[in-house]
mmCIF file of C-alpha atoms in Angstrom:
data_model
loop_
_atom_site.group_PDB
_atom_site.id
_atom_site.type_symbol
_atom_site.label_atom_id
_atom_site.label_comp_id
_atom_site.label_asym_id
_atom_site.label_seq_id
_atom_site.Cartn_x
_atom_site.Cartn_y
_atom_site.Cartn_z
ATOM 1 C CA UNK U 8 -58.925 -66.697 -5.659
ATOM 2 C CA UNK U 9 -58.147 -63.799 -3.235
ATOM 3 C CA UNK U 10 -56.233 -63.276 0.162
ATOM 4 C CA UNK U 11 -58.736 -62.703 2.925
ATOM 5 C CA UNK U 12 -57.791 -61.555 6.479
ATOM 6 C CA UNK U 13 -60.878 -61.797 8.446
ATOM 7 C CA UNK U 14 -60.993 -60.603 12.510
ATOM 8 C CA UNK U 15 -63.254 -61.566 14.750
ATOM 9 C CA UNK U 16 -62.883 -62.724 18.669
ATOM 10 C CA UNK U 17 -65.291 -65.268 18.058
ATOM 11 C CA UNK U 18 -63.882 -68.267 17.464
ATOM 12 C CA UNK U 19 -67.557 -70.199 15.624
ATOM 13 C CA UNK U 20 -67.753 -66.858 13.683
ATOM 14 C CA UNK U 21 -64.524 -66.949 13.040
ATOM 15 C CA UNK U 22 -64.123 -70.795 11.603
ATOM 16 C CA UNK U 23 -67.124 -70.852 10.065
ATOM 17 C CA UNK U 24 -66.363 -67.784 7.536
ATOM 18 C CA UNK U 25 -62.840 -69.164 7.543
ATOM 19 C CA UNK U 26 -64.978 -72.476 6.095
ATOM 20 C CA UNK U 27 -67.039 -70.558 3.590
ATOM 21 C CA UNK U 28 -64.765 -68.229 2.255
ATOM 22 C CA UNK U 29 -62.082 -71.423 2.164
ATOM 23 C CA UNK U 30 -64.988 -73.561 0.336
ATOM 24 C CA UNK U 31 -65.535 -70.771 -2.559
ATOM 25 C CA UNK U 32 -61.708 -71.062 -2.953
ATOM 26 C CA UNK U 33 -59.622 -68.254 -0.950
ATOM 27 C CA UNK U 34 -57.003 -67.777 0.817
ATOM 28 C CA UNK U 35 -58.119 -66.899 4.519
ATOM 29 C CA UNK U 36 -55.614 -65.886 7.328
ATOM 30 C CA UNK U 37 -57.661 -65.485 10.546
ATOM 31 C CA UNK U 38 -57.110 -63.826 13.743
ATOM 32 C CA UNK U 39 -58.829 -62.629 16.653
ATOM 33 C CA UNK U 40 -58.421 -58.964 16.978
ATOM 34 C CA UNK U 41 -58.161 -55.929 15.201
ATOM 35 C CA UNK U 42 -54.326 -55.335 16.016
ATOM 36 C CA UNK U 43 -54.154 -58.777 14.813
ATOM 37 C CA UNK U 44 -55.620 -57.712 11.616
ATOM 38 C CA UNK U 45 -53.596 -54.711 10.288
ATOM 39 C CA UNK U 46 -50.494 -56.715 10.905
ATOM 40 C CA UNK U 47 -51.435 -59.495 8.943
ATOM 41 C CA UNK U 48 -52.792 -56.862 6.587
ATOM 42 C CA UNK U 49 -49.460 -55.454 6.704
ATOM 43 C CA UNK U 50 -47.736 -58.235 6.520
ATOM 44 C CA UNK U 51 -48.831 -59.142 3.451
ATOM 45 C CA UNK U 52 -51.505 -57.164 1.776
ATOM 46 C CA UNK U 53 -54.254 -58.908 1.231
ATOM 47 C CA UNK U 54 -57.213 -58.304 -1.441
ATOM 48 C CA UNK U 55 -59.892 -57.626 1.262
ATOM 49 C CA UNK U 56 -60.430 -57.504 5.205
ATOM 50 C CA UNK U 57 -63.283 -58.308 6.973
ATOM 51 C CA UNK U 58 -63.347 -57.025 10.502
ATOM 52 C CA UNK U 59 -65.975 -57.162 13.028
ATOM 53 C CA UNK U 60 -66.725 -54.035 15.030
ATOM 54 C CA UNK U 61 -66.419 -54.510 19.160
ATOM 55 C CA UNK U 62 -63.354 -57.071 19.746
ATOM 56 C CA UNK U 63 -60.619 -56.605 22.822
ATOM 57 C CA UNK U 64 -57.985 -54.076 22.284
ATOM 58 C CA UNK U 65 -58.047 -52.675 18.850
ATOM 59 C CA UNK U 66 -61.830 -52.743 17.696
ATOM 60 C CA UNK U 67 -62.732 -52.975 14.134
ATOM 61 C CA UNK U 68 -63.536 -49.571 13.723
ATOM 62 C CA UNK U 69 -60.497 -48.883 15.030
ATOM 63 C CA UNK U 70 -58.665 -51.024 12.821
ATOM 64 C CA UNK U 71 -60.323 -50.005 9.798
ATOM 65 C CA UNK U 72 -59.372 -46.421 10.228
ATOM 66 C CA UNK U 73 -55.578 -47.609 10.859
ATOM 67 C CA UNK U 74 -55.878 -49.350 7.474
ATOM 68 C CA UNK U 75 -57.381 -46.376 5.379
ATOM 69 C CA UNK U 76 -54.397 -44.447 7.042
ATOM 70 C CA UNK U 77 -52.271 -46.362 5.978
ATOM 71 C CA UNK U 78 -50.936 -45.355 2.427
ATOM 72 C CA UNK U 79 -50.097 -49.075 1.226
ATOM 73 C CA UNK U 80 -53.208 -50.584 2.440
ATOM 74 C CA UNK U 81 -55.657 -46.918 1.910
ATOM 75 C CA UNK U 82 -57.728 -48.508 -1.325
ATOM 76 C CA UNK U 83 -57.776 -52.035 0.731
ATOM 77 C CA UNK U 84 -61.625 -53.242 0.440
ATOM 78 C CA UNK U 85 -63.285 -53.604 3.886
ATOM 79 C CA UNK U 86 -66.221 -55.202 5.149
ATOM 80 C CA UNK U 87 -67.459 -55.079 8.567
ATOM 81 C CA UNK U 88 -69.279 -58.455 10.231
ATOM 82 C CA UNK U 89 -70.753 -57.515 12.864
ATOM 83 C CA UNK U 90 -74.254 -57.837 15.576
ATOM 84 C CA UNK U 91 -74.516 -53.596 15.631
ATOM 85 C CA UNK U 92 -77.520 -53.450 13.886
ATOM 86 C CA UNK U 93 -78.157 -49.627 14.530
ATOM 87 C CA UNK U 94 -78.661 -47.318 12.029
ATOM 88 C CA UNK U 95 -75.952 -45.253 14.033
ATOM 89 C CA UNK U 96 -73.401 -48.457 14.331
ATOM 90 C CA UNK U 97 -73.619 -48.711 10.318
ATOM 91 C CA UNK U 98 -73.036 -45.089 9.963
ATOM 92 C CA UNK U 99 -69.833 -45.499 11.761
ATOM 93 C CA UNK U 100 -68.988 -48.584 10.008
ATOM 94 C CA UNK U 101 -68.788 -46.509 6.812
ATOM 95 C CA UNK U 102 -67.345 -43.261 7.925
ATOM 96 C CA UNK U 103 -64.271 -45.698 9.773
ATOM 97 C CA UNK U 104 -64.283 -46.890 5.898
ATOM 98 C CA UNK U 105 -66.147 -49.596 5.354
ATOM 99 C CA UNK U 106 -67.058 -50.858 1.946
ATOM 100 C CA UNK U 107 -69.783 -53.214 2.971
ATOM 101 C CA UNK U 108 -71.740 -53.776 6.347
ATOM 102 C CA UNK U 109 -73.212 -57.249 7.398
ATOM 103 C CA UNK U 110 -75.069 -57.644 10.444
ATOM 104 C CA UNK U 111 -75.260 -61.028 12.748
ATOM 105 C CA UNK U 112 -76.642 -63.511 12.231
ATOM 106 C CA UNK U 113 -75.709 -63.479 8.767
ATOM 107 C CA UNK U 114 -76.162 -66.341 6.090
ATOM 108 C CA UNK U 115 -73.078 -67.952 4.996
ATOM 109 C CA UNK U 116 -74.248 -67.728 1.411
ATOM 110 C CA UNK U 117 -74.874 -64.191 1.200
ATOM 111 C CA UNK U 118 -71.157 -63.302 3.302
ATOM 112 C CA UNK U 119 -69.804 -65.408 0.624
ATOM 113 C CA UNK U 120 -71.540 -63.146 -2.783
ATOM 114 C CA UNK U 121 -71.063 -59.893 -1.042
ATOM 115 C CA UNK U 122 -66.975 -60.756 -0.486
ATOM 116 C CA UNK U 123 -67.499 -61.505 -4.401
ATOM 117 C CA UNK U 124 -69.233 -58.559 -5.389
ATOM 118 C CA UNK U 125 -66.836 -55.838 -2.990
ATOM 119 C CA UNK U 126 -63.783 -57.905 -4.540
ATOM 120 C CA UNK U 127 -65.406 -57.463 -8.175
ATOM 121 C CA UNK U 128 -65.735 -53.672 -7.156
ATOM 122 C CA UNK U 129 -62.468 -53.574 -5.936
ATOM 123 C CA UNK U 130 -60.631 -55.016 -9.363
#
């Protein structure tokens, strides 16, 4: 079992990895922005952080590079969830220090072996 943090300003999205993730037996905090996210993150590190990319205030890319600045949370696994589907988006997804990329629509399924295989990674 792992600690997730996941941001996203869409509620659905939101719940329903909340659900999946919850289902395959983590622990999920969820919140709605990325500001939201690297204080939870801070709060109490967690063993990955999904973020997705364009939310109000703090974006994900935004928050992802506060996290990789951050010494106590720099080898912190990160994967973006997000509907930028450009080859450009996903290069900035990885150079804000992403470890994984998944683009909406996504299947719950396949969220739910990539958090296993970046956590697997991460250990």
């Amino acid at each position: 079992m792992a600690r997730i943090v996941i941001a996203d300003d869409d509620v659905d999205i939101r719940e329903l990895v909340a659900f999946k993730l919850r289902h395959s037996g983590h622990d999920v905090v969820a919140v709605g922005d990325g500001s939201a996210a690297v204080e939870a993150c801070t709060a109490q590190r967690p063993d990955l952080v999904i973020l997705d990319v364009m939310m109000p205030g703090m974006s994900g890319l935004d928050a992802a590079r506060v996290i990789r600045n951050d010494e106590s949370l720099a080898g912190l696994p990160i994967i973006m969830l997000t509907a930028r589907a450009q080859e450009s988006d996903i290069e900035q997804g990885f150079d804000a220090g992403a470890d994984d990329y998944i683009v909406k629509p996504f299947s719950p399924r396949e969220l739910a072996s990539r958090v296993g295989a970046v956590l697997a990674r991460a250990r």
